[in-house]
Short mmCIF file of C-alpha atoms and ligand atoms in Angstrom, two decimals:
data_model
loop_
_atom_site.label_atom_id
_atom_site.label_comp_id
_atom_site.label_asym_id
_atom_site.label_seq_id
_atom_site.Cartn_x
_atom_site.Cartn_y
_atom_site.Cartn_z
CA MET A 1 8.08 -53.19 5.76
CA GLU A 2 10.55 -54.50 8.24
CA VAL A 3 13.69 -52.37 8.48
CA THR A 4 16.68 -53.73 10.41
CA VAL A 5 20.12 -52.30 11.09
CA LYS A 6 23.09 -54.44 12.04
CA ALA A 7 26.86 -54.57 11.92
CA GLY A 8 28.63 -57.04 9.66
CA GLY A 9 29.31 -57.69 6.01
CA LEU A 10 26.90 -57.65 3.09
CA ASP A 11 28.39 -60.96 1.95
CA LYS A 12 26.90 -62.60 5.04
CA GLU A 13 23.31 -61.50 4.35
CA ALA A 14 21.04 -64.34 3.23
CA VAL A 15 18.68 -62.12 1.22
CA ASP A 16 17.29 -62.16 -2.31
CA ALA A 17 19.44 -59.20 -3.27
CA ILE A 18 22.06 -56.88 -1.91
CA ILE A 19 22.27 -53.39 -3.30
CA LEU A 20 25.64 -51.79 -3.82
CA PHE A 21 25.56 -48.04 -4.39
CA LEU A 22 28.55 -46.93 -6.41
CA ASN A 23 29.84 -43.52 -7.37
CA GLU A 24 31.49 -42.90 -10.71
CA GLY A 25 35.09 -43.95 -10.45
CA ASP A 26 34.71 -45.80 -7.14
CA ASP A 27 37.46 -48.24 -6.33
CA VAL A 28 35.76 -51.62 -6.02
CA SER A 29 38.84 -53.38 -4.70
CA GLN A 30 38.21 -51.82 -1.28
CA GLY A 31 35.68 -52.04 1.53
CA MET A 32 32.32 -53.72 1.25
CA ALA A 33 32.33 -53.56 -2.57
CA GLY A 34 35.78 -55.13 -2.67
CA MET A 35 34.65 -57.96 -0.44
CA ILE A 36 31.66 -58.68 -2.70
CA ASP A 37 33.72 -58.35 -5.88
CA LYS A 38 36.24 -60.87 -4.59
CA ALA A 39 33.50 -63.29 -3.62
CA VAL A 40 32.13 -63.25 -7.16
CA ASP A 41 35.59 -63.58 -8.76
CA GLY A 42 35.86 -59.96 -9.88
CA ALA A 43 32.51 -59.86 -11.74
CA ILE A 44 31.96 -56.23 -10.69
CA THR A 45 35.41 -55.24 -11.87
CA THR A 46 34.61 -56.90 -15.21
CA LEU A 47 31.36 -54.95 -15.54
CA LEU A 48 33.17 -51.72 -14.88
CA ARG A 49 36.02 -52.56 -17.23
CA ASP A 50 33.60 -53.43 -20.03
CA GLY A 51 31.85 -50.10 -19.49
CA GLU A 52 28.57 -51.92 -18.82
CA PHE A 53 28.30 -50.09 -15.55
CA SER A 54 30.20 -47.00 -14.50
CA GLY A 55 28.29 -45.62 -11.52
CA LYS A 56 26.52 -42.89 -13.46
CA VAL A 57 23.29 -41.54 -12.02
CA ARG A 58 20.31 -43.71 -12.95
CA GLN A 59 22.44 -46.70 -13.90
CA LEU A 60 21.31 -50.08 -12.64
CA SER A 61 22.76 -53.55 -13.19
CA VAL A 62 22.18 -56.95 -11.76
CA LEU A 63 24.63 -59.81 -11.20
CA HIS A 64 23.76 -63.29 -10.02
CA ALA A 65 25.86 -64.62 -7.18
CA HIS A 66 25.58 -68.29 -8.20
CA GLY A 67 25.97 -69.44 -4.63
CA ARG A 68 29.16 -67.50 -3.96
CA LEU A 69 27.41 -65.18 -1.56
CA LYS A 70 24.63 -65.77 0.91
CA ALA A 71 22.58 -63.38 -1.25
CA ARG A 72 21.17 -64.53 -4.60
CA LYS A 73 21.70 -61.32 -6.57
CA ILE A 74 23.76 -58.16 -6.50
CA VAL A 75 22.12 -54.98 -7.70
CA LEU A 76 24.52 -52.20 -8.63
CA ALA A 77 23.06 -48.70 -8.43
CA GLY A 78 24.80 -45.62 -9.79
CA LEU A 79 25.11 -42.49 -7.66
CA GLY A 80 26.94 -40.26 -10.13
CA LYS A 81 29.92 -38.13 -9.13
CA ALA A 82 30.77 -38.42 -5.44
CA GLU A 83 31.13 -34.67 -4.97
CA ALA A 84 27.68 -34.05 -6.47
CA LEU A 85 25.89 -36.43 -4.10
CA THR A 86 23.00 -34.82 -2.23
CA ARG A 87 20.31 -36.14 0.04
CA ASP A 88 17.87 -36.11 -2.81
CA SER A 89 20.11 -37.71 -5.41
CA LEU A 90 20.75 -40.55 -2.97
CA ARG A 91 17.03 -40.76 -2.16
CA GLN A 92 16.28 -41.04 -5.86
CA ALA A 93 18.98 -43.65 -6.45
CA ALA A 94 17.66 -45.67 -3.52
CA GLY A 95 14.13 -45.42 -4.90
CA ARG A 96 15.19 -46.58 -8.35
CA ALA A 97 17.22 -49.46 -6.93
CA ALA A 98 14.32 -50.62 -4.78
CA THR A 99 11.74 -50.67 -7.58
CA TYR A 100 14.29 -52.33 -9.86
CA ALA A 101 14.87 -55.03 -7.24
CA ARG A 102 11.14 -55.49 -6.86
CA SER A 103 10.83 -56.02 -10.61
CA LEU A 104 13.41 -58.81 -10.17
CA GLN A 105 11.04 -60.55 -7.73
CA VAL A 106 13.15 -59.64 -4.71
CA SER A 107 11.42 -59.91 -1.30
CA ALA A 108 14.28 -59.31 1.10
CA LEU A 109 16.89 -56.65 0.45
CA ALA A 110 20.09 -55.63 2.15
CA THR A 111 22.35 -52.68 1.60
CA THR A 112 24.95 -50.60 3.36
CA GLY A 113 25.04 -46.99 4.22
CA VAL A 114 26.79 -45.70 1.14
CA GLY A 115 29.96 -47.73 0.78
CA ALA A 116 32.18 -44.91 -0.26
CA GLU A 117 31.36 -42.86 2.86
CA SER A 118 30.44 -39.60 1.34
CA VAL A 119 31.84 -36.35 2.56
CA GLN A 120 28.53 -34.51 2.33
CA LEU A 121 26.33 -36.93 4.22
CA SER A 122 26.71 -38.36 7.70
CA PRO A 123 25.99 -42.06 8.28
CA ALA A 124 22.67 -41.15 9.94
CA GLU A 125 21.58 -38.95 7.03
CA THR A 126 22.62 -41.63 4.59
CA ALA A 127 20.54 -44.24 6.35
CA GLN A 128 17.59 -41.85 6.58
CA VAL A 129 17.41 -41.03 2.90
CA ILE A 130 18.10 -44.56 1.68
CA VAL A 131 15.23 -45.90 3.78
CA GLU A 132 13.06 -42.94 2.86
CA GLY A 133 13.71 -43.32 -0.87
CA MET A 134 13.12 -47.05 -0.86
CA LEU A 135 9.93 -47.01 1.17
CA LEU A 136 8.48 -44.14 -0.83
CA ALA A 137 9.36 -45.81 -4.13
CA LEU A 138 7.91 -49.17 -3.12
CA TYR A 139 4.55 -47.62 -2.22
CA ARG A 140 1.57 -48.86 -4.20
CA PHE A 141 -2.13 -48.16 -4.02
CA ASP A 142 -4.08 -51.07 -5.43
CA LYS A 143 -6.90 -51.39 -2.93
CA PHE A 144 -9.55 -51.19 -5.62
CA LYS A 145 -8.02 -53.68 -7.99
CA THR A 146 -9.79 -56.96 -7.36
CA GLU A 147 -8.53 -59.04 -10.28
CA ALA A 148 -5.71 -61.43 -9.53
CA ASN A 149 -2.28 -60.06 -10.33
CA GLU A 150 1.25 -61.28 -9.94
CA ARG A 151 2.34 -58.33 -7.93
CA HIS A 152 5.30 -58.84 -5.78
CA ASP A 153 6.36 -56.86 -2.74
CA VAL A 154 9.64 -56.22 -0.97
CA VAL A 155 8.96 -57.01 2.69
CA ALA A 156 12.31 -56.69 4.46
CA LEU A 157 15.19 -54.26 4.29
CA THR A 158 18.44 -54.66 6.20
CA LEU A 159 21.05 -51.93 6.51
CA VAL A 160 24.47 -53.33 7.23
CA ALA A 161 27.05 -51.13 8.93
CA SER A 162 30.64 -51.99 8.18
CA LYS A 163 31.71 -50.53 11.52
CA ARG A 164 30.04 -51.50 14.75
CA GLU A 165 30.26 -47.96 16.11
CA GLN A 166 28.08 -46.76 13.25
CA VAL A 167 25.14 -48.98 14.10
CA LYS A 168 23.55 -46.51 16.46
CA ALA A 169 23.67 -43.59 14.00
CA LEU A 170 22.34 -45.77 11.20
CA GLN A 171 19.55 -46.98 13.45
CA GLN A 172 18.52 -43.44 14.33
CA GLY A 173 18.63 -42.33 10.72
CA ALA A 174 16.77 -45.39 9.48
CA ARG A 175 14.05 -44.88 12.06
CA ILE A 176 13.54 -41.28 10.96
CA GLY A 177 13.52 -42.33 7.32
CA GLN A 178 10.99 -45.05 7.99
CA VAL A 179 8.63 -42.81 9.93
CA LEU A 180 8.86 -40.05 7.33
CA ALA A 181 8.23 -42.38 4.40
CA GLU A 182 5.43 -44.30 6.08
CA SER A 183 3.74 -41.09 7.18
CA ALA A 184 3.97 -39.71 3.64
CA ASN A 185 2.60 -43.01 2.34
CA PHE A 186 -0.24 -42.76 4.83
CA ALA A 187 -1.07 -39.33 3.42
CA ARG A 188 -0.79 -40.67 -0.14
CA THR A 189 -3.33 -43.36 0.63
CA LEU A 190 -5.77 -40.78 1.99
CA VAL A 191 -5.31 -38.76 -1.22
CA ASN A 192 -5.52 -41.71 -3.58
CA HIS A 193 -8.91 -42.80 -2.29
CA PRO A 194 -11.73 -41.65 -4.54
CA SER A 195 -14.01 -39.08 -2.97
CA ASN A 196 -16.86 -41.56 -2.46
CA GLU A 197 -14.49 -43.52 -0.22
CA MET A 198 -12.86 -40.48 1.40
CA THR A 199 -15.69 -38.23 2.56
CA PRO A 200 -15.10 -35.69 5.33
CA SER A 201 -16.51 -38.27 7.78
CA ILE A 202 -14.14 -40.98 6.57
CA LEU A 203 -11.19 -38.58 6.64
CA ALA A 204 -12.05 -37.65 10.24
CA GLU A 205 -12.38 -41.32 11.15
CA GLN A 206 -8.98 -42.06 9.61
CA ALA A 207 -7.44 -39.21 11.58
CA ARG A 208 -9.07 -40.43 14.78
CA GLN A 209 -7.84 -43.99 14.29
CA MET A 210 -4.32 -42.86 13.49
CA ALA A 211 -4.35 -40.56 16.54
CA LYS A 212 -5.32 -43.48 18.75
CA GLU A 213 -2.53 -45.67 17.39
CA CYS A 214 0.09 -42.92 17.65
CA ASP A 215 -0.95 -41.43 20.96
CA LEU A 216 -2.16 -38.09 19.65
CA LYS A 217 -5.09 -36.09 20.90
CA CYS A 218 -7.89 -35.90 18.34
CA GLU A 219 -11.07 -33.90 18.41
CA VAL A 220 -13.60 -33.56 15.59
CA LEU A 221 -15.90 -30.56 15.49
CA GLU A 222 -19.34 -31.25 13.99
CA ARG A 223 -21.63 -28.93 12.05
CA LYS A 224 -23.34 -27.76 15.24
CA ASP A 225 -19.99 -26.88 16.78
CA MET A 226 -19.08 -24.89 13.68
CA GLU A 227 -22.41 -23.08 13.91
CA LYS A 228 -21.72 -22.20 17.53
CA LEU A 229 -18.27 -20.91 16.62
CA GLY A 230 -19.69 -18.93 13.70
CA MET A 231 -17.57 -20.61 11.04
CA GLY A 232 -19.72 -19.16 8.28
CA LEU A 233 -17.15 -19.54 5.51
CA LEU A 234 -16.65 -23.25 6.07
CA LEU A 235 -20.39 -23.80 6.52
CA GLY A 236 -21.06 -21.77 3.38
CA VAL A 237 -18.91 -24.09 1.28
CA ALA A 238 -20.39 -27.17 2.96
CA GLN A 239 -24.01 -26.21 2.44
CA GLY A 240 -24.15 -27.62 -1.11
CA SER A 241 -23.15 -31.10 0.00
CA ASP A 242 -25.13 -33.91 1.63
CA GLN A 243 -21.99 -35.01 3.45
CA PRO A 244 -21.59 -33.33 6.84
CA PRO A 245 -18.46 -31.16 7.18
CA LYS A 246 -15.85 -32.03 9.80
CA PHE A 247 -13.23 -29.88 11.47
CA ILE A 248 -10.42 -32.15 12.59
CA VAL A 249 -8.08 -31.11 15.41
CA LEU A 250 -4.96 -33.18 16.14
CA GLU A 251 -2.57 -32.34 18.97
CA HIS A 252 0.92 -33.59 19.70
CA ARG A 253 2.07 -32.41 23.12
CA GLY A 254 5.79 -33.15 22.97
CA GLY A 255 7.08 -29.89 24.43
CA LYS A 256 6.78 -27.90 27.59
CA ARG A 257 3.77 -25.67 28.02
CA THR A 258 6.00 -22.60 27.79
CA GLN A 259 7.27 -23.58 24.33
CA GLY A 260 4.12 -22.46 22.59
CA ASN A 261 2.27 -24.11 19.72
CA ILE A 262 3.27 -24.80 16.14
CA LEU A 263 0.16 -24.92 13.96
CA PHE A 264 -0.30 -26.86 10.72
CA VAL A 265 -3.49 -26.17 8.81
CA GLY A 266 -4.52 -28.29 5.80
CA LYS A 267 -7.20 -27.79 3.17
CA GLY A 268 -9.55 -30.75 3.32
CA ILE A 269 -11.83 -30.49 0.30
CA THR A 270 -12.58 -34.17 -0.32
CA PHE A 271 -14.00 -33.30 -3.71
CA ASP A 272 -13.93 -29.98 -5.54
CA SER A 273 -16.48 -29.79 -8.35
CA GLY A 274 -16.26 -26.00 -8.22
CA GLY A 275 -19.78 -25.75 -6.80
CA ILE A 276 -22.19 -23.52 -8.74
CA SER A 277 -19.17 -22.06 -10.56
CA ILE A 278 -18.72 -25.60 -11.77
CA LYS A 279 -15.46 -26.85 -13.28
CA PRO A 280 -15.21 -28.33 -16.78
CA ALA A 281 -15.66 -32.14 -16.90
CA GLU A 282 -12.18 -32.70 -18.35
CA GLY A 283 -9.86 -33.65 -15.52
CA MET A 284 -12.41 -33.07 -12.79
CA GLU A 285 -11.77 -36.57 -11.41
CA ARG A 286 -8.41 -35.27 -10.17
CA MET A 287 -10.20 -33.03 -7.70
CA LYS A 288 -10.38 -35.90 -5.22
CA TYR A 289 -6.86 -34.71 -4.43
CA ASP A 290 -8.13 -31.40 -3.06
CA MET A 291 -7.68 -32.67 0.50
CA SER A 292 -3.94 -33.16 -0.01
CA GLY A 293 -3.12 -30.32 2.38
CA GLY A 294 -5.25 -31.96 5.05
CA ALA A 295 -3.65 -35.33 4.36
CA ALA A 296 -0.19 -33.76 4.69
CA VAL A 297 -1.08 -32.30 8.08
CA ILE A 298 -2.44 -35.64 9.29
CA GLY A 299 0.77 -37.32 8.05
CA ALA A 300 3.02 -34.75 9.69
CA LEU A 301 1.24 -35.12 13.02
CA ARG A 302 1.67 -38.89 12.74
CA ALA A 303 5.40 -38.44 12.17
CA ALA A 304 5.77 -35.90 15.00
CA ALA A 305 4.07 -38.32 17.39
CA LEU A 306 6.03 -41.42 16.36
CA LEU A 307 9.34 -39.56 16.51
CA LYS A 308 8.30 -38.09 19.87
CA LEU A 309 9.41 -34.65 18.75
CA PRO A 310 9.93 -32.27 21.69
CA GLN A 311 7.44 -29.69 20.39
CA ASN A 312 3.78 -28.86 20.71
CA VAL A 313 2.23 -29.34 17.29
CA VAL A 314 -1.42 -28.78 16.47
CA GLY A 315 -3.04 -29.85 13.18
CA LEU A 316 -6.27 -28.30 11.93
CA ILE A 317 -8.13 -29.74 8.96
CA PRO A 318 -11.38 -28.14 7.82
CA ALA A 319 -13.03 -30.83 5.68
CA THR A 320 -15.99 -30.67 3.32
CA GLU A 321 -17.06 -31.36 -0.24
CA ASN A 322 -17.62 -28.50 -2.67
CA LEU A 323 -20.70 -29.41 -4.70
CA PRO A 324 -23.50 -27.64 -6.54
CA SER A 325 -27.08 -28.21 -5.37
CA GLY A 326 -30.24 -26.28 -4.59
CA LYS A 327 -28.73 -25.52 -1.20
CA ALA A 328 -25.29 -24.57 -2.49
CA THR A 329 -23.81 -21.14 -1.95
CA LYS A 330 -24.05 -18.92 -5.02
CA PRO A 331 -21.79 -16.35 -6.64
CA GLY A 332 -22.36 -13.04 -4.92
CA ASP A 333 -23.27 -14.57 -1.56
CA VAL A 334 -21.67 -13.08 1.54
CA HIS A 335 -20.64 -15.20 4.53
CA ARG A 336 -19.21 -14.28 7.91
CA ALA A 337 -16.12 -15.99 9.30
CA MET A 338 -15.65 -16.89 12.97
CA ASN A 339 -13.46 -13.80 13.48
CA GLY A 340 -16.37 -11.62 12.31
CA LYS A 341 -14.88 -10.75 8.92
CA THR A 342 -17.20 -10.99 5.94
CA ALA A 343 -16.29 -12.51 2.58
CA GLU A 344 -17.99 -12.14 -0.75
CA VAL A 345 -18.07 -15.38 -2.73
CA VAL A 346 -17.55 -14.17 -6.27
CA ASN A 347 -16.58 -17.62 -7.50
CA THR A 348 -17.72 -20.72 -5.61
CA ASP A 349 -14.69 -22.55 -7.02
CA ALA A 350 -12.37 -20.45 -4.85
CA GLU A 351 -13.58 -22.50 -1.86
CA GLY A 352 -10.23 -23.47 -0.36
CA ARG A 353 -9.45 -19.98 0.90
CA LEU A 354 -12.92 -19.82 2.44
CA ILE A 355 -12.56 -22.90 4.59
CA LEU A 356 -8.98 -21.96 5.45
CA GLY A 357 -10.14 -18.49 6.48
CA ASP A 358 -12.15 -20.00 9.30
CA ALA A 359 -9.37 -22.45 10.17
CA LEU A 360 -6.76 -19.66 10.38
CA ALA A 361 -9.12 -17.66 12.57
CA TYR A 362 -9.60 -20.73 14.78
CA ALA A 363 -5.81 -21.18 14.96
CA ALA A 364 -5.51 -17.86 16.83
CA ARG A 365 -6.80 -19.50 20.03
CA TYR A 366 -3.55 -21.48 20.21
CA LYS A 367 -1.46 -18.29 20.05
CA PRO A 368 0.78 -19.90 17.41
CA ILE A 369 4.50 -19.27 17.51
CA ALA A 370 4.34 -20.51 13.92
CA CYS A 371 1.51 -21.42 11.59
CA VAL A 372 1.89 -23.13 8.22
CA ASP A 373 -1.08 -23.82 5.99
CA LEU A 374 -0.95 -26.25 3.10
CA ALA A 375 -3.48 -26.19 0.30
CA THR A 376 -4.06 -27.24 -3.28
CA LEU A 377 -5.25 -23.68 -3.63
CA THR A 378 -4.78 -22.40 -7.15
CA GLY A 379 -4.34 -23.52 -10.73
CA ALA A 380 -2.31 -20.33 -11.06
CA CYS A 381 0.40 -21.78 -8.82
CA VAL A 382 0.72 -24.73 -11.22
CA VAL A 383 1.07 -22.28 -14.11
CA ALA A 384 3.74 -20.34 -12.22
CA LEU A 385 5.92 -23.14 -10.85
CA GLY A 386 4.86 -26.33 -12.62
CA HIS A 387 5.23 -29.49 -10.57
CA GLU A 388 8.69 -28.87 -9.13
CA ALA A 389 8.14 -26.33 -6.37
CA ILE A 390 5.66 -25.47 -3.67
CA GLY A 391 4.51 -21.84 -3.85
CA MET A 392 5.30 -20.09 -0.57
CA MET A 393 3.96 -16.80 0.75
CA GLY A 394 3.87 -15.37 4.23
CA ASN A 395 3.43 -12.36 6.44
CA THR A 396 6.32 -10.30 7.82
CA GLN A 397 6.20 -12.17 11.12
CA GLY A 398 6.58 -15.40 9.13
CA GLU A 399 9.94 -14.57 7.54
CA ALA A 400 12.05 -16.75 9.85
CA LEU A 401 9.54 -19.54 9.36
CA MET A 402 9.95 -19.22 5.59
CA ASP A 403 13.71 -19.61 6.01
CA ARG A 404 13.17 -22.78 8.02
CA LEU A 405 10.84 -24.17 5.36
CA GLN A 406 13.27 -23.26 2.61
CA ARG A 407 16.07 -25.21 4.26
CA ALA A 408 13.87 -28.17 5.16
CA GLY A 409 12.52 -28.23 1.60
CA VAL A 410 15.97 -28.76 0.14
CA LEU A 411 16.71 -31.57 2.61
CA ALA A 412 13.36 -33.25 2.07
CA GLY A 413 13.38 -32.89 -1.71
CA GLU A 414 10.13 -30.92 -1.37
CA ARG A 415 11.36 -27.50 -2.35
CA VAL A 416 9.48 -24.28 -1.77
CA TRP A 417 9.73 -21.11 -3.82
CA GLN A 418 8.72 -17.81 -2.34
CA LEU A 419 6.32 -15.48 -4.11
CA PRO A 420 5.81 -11.93 -2.84
CA LEU A 421 2.87 -10.87 -0.70
CA TRP A 422 3.36 -7.12 -0.76
CA ASP A 423 0.64 -4.79 0.46
CA GLU A 424 -0.23 -3.91 -3.13
CA TYR A 425 -1.63 -7.41 -3.58
CA LEU A 426 -4.16 -6.88 -0.81
CA GLU A 427 -5.94 -4.53 -3.20
CA TYR A 428 -6.67 -7.47 -5.48
CA VAL A 429 -9.14 -8.98 -3.03
CA LYS A 430 -11.05 -5.85 -2.03
CA SER A 431 -14.80 -6.32 -2.28
CA ASP A 432 -17.48 -3.71 -2.96
CA VAL A 433 -19.88 -5.33 -0.52
CA ALA A 434 -17.81 -7.23 2.08
CA ASP A 435 -14.44 -7.05 3.87
CA VAL A 436 -12.82 -9.23 1.24
CA LYS A 437 -13.73 -11.16 -1.90
CA ASN A 438 -12.57 -14.65 -2.76
CA VAL A 439 -11.11 -13.91 -6.20
CA GLY A 440 -8.35 -11.53 -7.28
CA MET A 441 -7.86 -9.48 -10.43
CA GLY A 442 -8.78 -12.02 -13.06
CA ARG A 443 -5.78 -14.16 -13.96
CA ALA A 444 -3.20 -11.73 -12.60
CA GLY A 445 -1.14 -13.18 -9.76
CA GLY A 446 -3.72 -15.83 -8.97
CA ALA A 447 -1.62 -17.76 -6.44
CA ILE A 448 -0.78 -14.55 -4.58
CA ALA A 449 -4.41 -13.39 -4.58
CA GLY A 450 -5.22 -16.62 -2.73
CA ALA A 451 -2.69 -15.76 -0.04
CA ALA A 452 -3.90 -12.14 0.04
CA PHE A 453 -7.33 -13.44 0.95
CA LEU A 454 -5.95 -15.74 3.66
CA VAL A 455 -3.86 -13.09 5.39
CA LYS A 456 -7.10 -11.31 6.32
CA PHE A 457 -7.81 -14.16 8.72
CA VAL A 458 -4.36 -14.34 10.28
CA ASP A 459 -4.34 -12.60 13.62
CA GLY A 460 -0.79 -11.25 13.69
CA TYR A 461 0.98 -14.53 14.36
CA PRO A 462 3.87 -15.82 12.19
CA TRP A 463 2.20 -17.40 9.20
CA VAL A 464 3.23 -19.08 5.96
CA HIS A 465 0.98 -20.34 3.19
CA LEU A 466 2.14 -23.24 1.01
CA ASP A 467 0.32 -23.73 -2.28
CA ILE A 468 0.78 -27.40 -3.15
CA ALA A 469 -1.58 -27.49 -6.16
CA GLY A 470 1.31 -28.40 -8.49
CA THR A 471 3.16 -30.81 -6.24
CA ALA A 472 0.49 -32.89 -4.50
CA TRP A 473 -0.12 -35.15 -7.49
CA ALA A 474 2.31 -36.91 -9.83
CA ASP A 475 1.12 -37.54 -13.38
CA ARG A 476 4.01 -39.84 -14.13
CA ASP A 477 6.25 -42.21 -12.23
CA GLN A 478 9.41 -40.60 -10.88
CA PRO A 479 12.19 -42.28 -8.88
CA TYR A 480 10.37 -42.19 -5.56
CA LYS A 481 7.19 -40.40 -6.56
CA THR A 482 4.94 -42.95 -8.10
CA LYS A 483 1.92 -41.74 -10.07
CA GLY A 484 -0.83 -40.42 -7.85
CA GLY A 485 -0.86 -38.54 -4.56
CA THR A 486 2.67 -37.58 -3.52
CA GLY A 487 2.11 -36.92 0.18
CA VAL A 488 3.98 -33.65 -0.34
CA GLY A 489 4.36 -31.62 2.83
CA VAL A 490 4.63 -34.51 5.29
CA ARG A 491 8.39 -34.82 5.03
CA LEU A 492 8.86 -31.08 4.58
CA LEU A 493 6.99 -30.18 7.78
CA THR A 494 8.53 -33.00 9.79
CA GLN A 495 12.04 -32.19 8.59
CA MET A 496 11.45 -28.59 9.66
CA LEU A 497 10.38 -29.75 13.11
CA LEU A 498 13.42 -32.04 13.37
CA ASP A 499 15.82 -29.25 12.44
CA TRP A 500 14.07 -26.79 14.71
CA SER A 501 14.33 -29.09 17.71
CA ALA A 502 17.99 -29.93 17.09
N1 LIG B 1 -8.67 -26.90 -5.94
C1 LIG B 1 -8.61 -25.82 -6.85
C2 LIG B 1 -7.19 -25.50 -7.28
C3 LIG B 1 -6.73 -26.22 -8.51
C4 LIG B 1 -7.25 -25.91 -9.75
C5 LIG B 1 -5.72 -27.14 -8.43
C6 LIG B 1 -6.79 -26.55 -10.87
C7 LIG B 1 -5.25 -27.79 -9.57
C8 LIG B 1 -5.79 -27.49 -10.78
C9 LIG B 1 -9.18 -24.56 -6.20
O1 LIG B 1 -10.22 -24.76 -5.32
C10 LIG B 1 -9.71 -23.71 -7.31
O2 LIG B 1 -10.62 -24.14 -7.97
N2 LIG B 1 -9.13 -22.54 -7.49
C11 LIG B 1 -9.54 -21.65 -8.52
C12 LIG B 1 -9.55 -20.25 -7.95
C13 LIG B 1 -10.16 -19.23 -8.87
C14 LIG B 1 -11.63 -19.50 -9.07
C15 LIG B 1 -9.94 -17.86 -8.27
C16 LIG B 1 -8.56 -21.77 -9.67
O3 LIG B 1 -7.36 -21.90 -9.44
O4 LIG B 1 -9.00 -21.80 -10.82
MN1 LIG B 2 -12.09 -24.87 -6.27
ZN1 LIG B 3 -10.27 -26.53 -4.40
#
């Protein structure tokens, strides 16, 4: 998608459609809206007067310009009450408007920053979320559909600033929005691929290619490297699969050496059958999404690189399949992690925490000033929070980091919700035979038991665990979250980095 920012008037844009965002009760005799309304002989005023359109949230209308504007159509998009406008409500309105325009066969779009300059959002923020919402909403994954279709794509978006002095801010915002959305879309594509087309090797290759294009450092550890390092938990999960495991390391060196490293760790199970503790057939196809944490980390590193963020960010993605076979690890097996700790595998379906255990132990060599892991870790987190919040847990050192994530989550529309990780929970994962076991106390506090296992492998650095099991996949189309992988975490992590560096 080509995104352009310029100064001028929307009436001068020779595009298929211009989008006018309107709040409830907006005065359309003024500003950009007034100019357009006059050009079309008060057609907008008529719509408003007839009550056909009032600016309510979710409202959309289209008018045809009949040659009175350079643009062919005018799309009106409701924003609701001006005082209730948030980043996410604008992002959603922008997403709805964009898909609506696409359904009207629009290829080139133009819009303003919000006409009625909102009090809550700066011009740069406005541009960011409009671009973000539109690019996220217009995402489609149809690589495996070979039959001819009449699908139509929006290919160009122009943001028009009414004041010349705003162009720079809009440009900066739009650039951030574009990088965030495209990085999330990149992650969504990784997730949406079926597991036969997104093996650990393919995932590593995708990361390597992206790293090359974005000027990131990328290193991929092979099975023999993992053996040398003693990553017994990761190797234990991988032993049931014919696909070789990969441990992907991405590095963005944007800061000074003295700034320290921010670590992102993502679960990269390219397919989770459950292993010997096999899952029921119903819904198992979804488990191609079990590398969503890994995809989010790859996407966030892409964004950090393209935005040239002034930080040192390291991404770690342990990647493997979890399959049953004659070589697969079995319930009751004990494996040793690279930090020497032993884990009893009571249930081979609790594989995410095993591979993350080794990754968190590996992270220690970077002496993280912050470490965030993302994982589709537990069904229990979906039970607890549904699909609206990421489950967040952390150690005491990670409290400030949790605050950062909380704030970034609200801005990104990827909200986190903290669950406790009190010492009492550590009891849940005590094993009779090893240092720790990979299941908790039955169904009690399942999401927390996952984190209680992980904390065993965190070497005293500030650490936060994000359980994205409920948020990494959308079962239905939402304003900017189309069915399928959501890319959750990419915008959250990048927004946190942006705010941290500001
Ligand atoms: N990838 C799953 C988590 C999951 C399960 C996400 C269902 C969405 C829906 C994870 O590897 C897993 O299987 N977790 C088990 C852990 C249990 C065996 C302790 C779970 O949640 O059932
Ligand atoms: Mn599992
Ligand atoms: Zn899993």
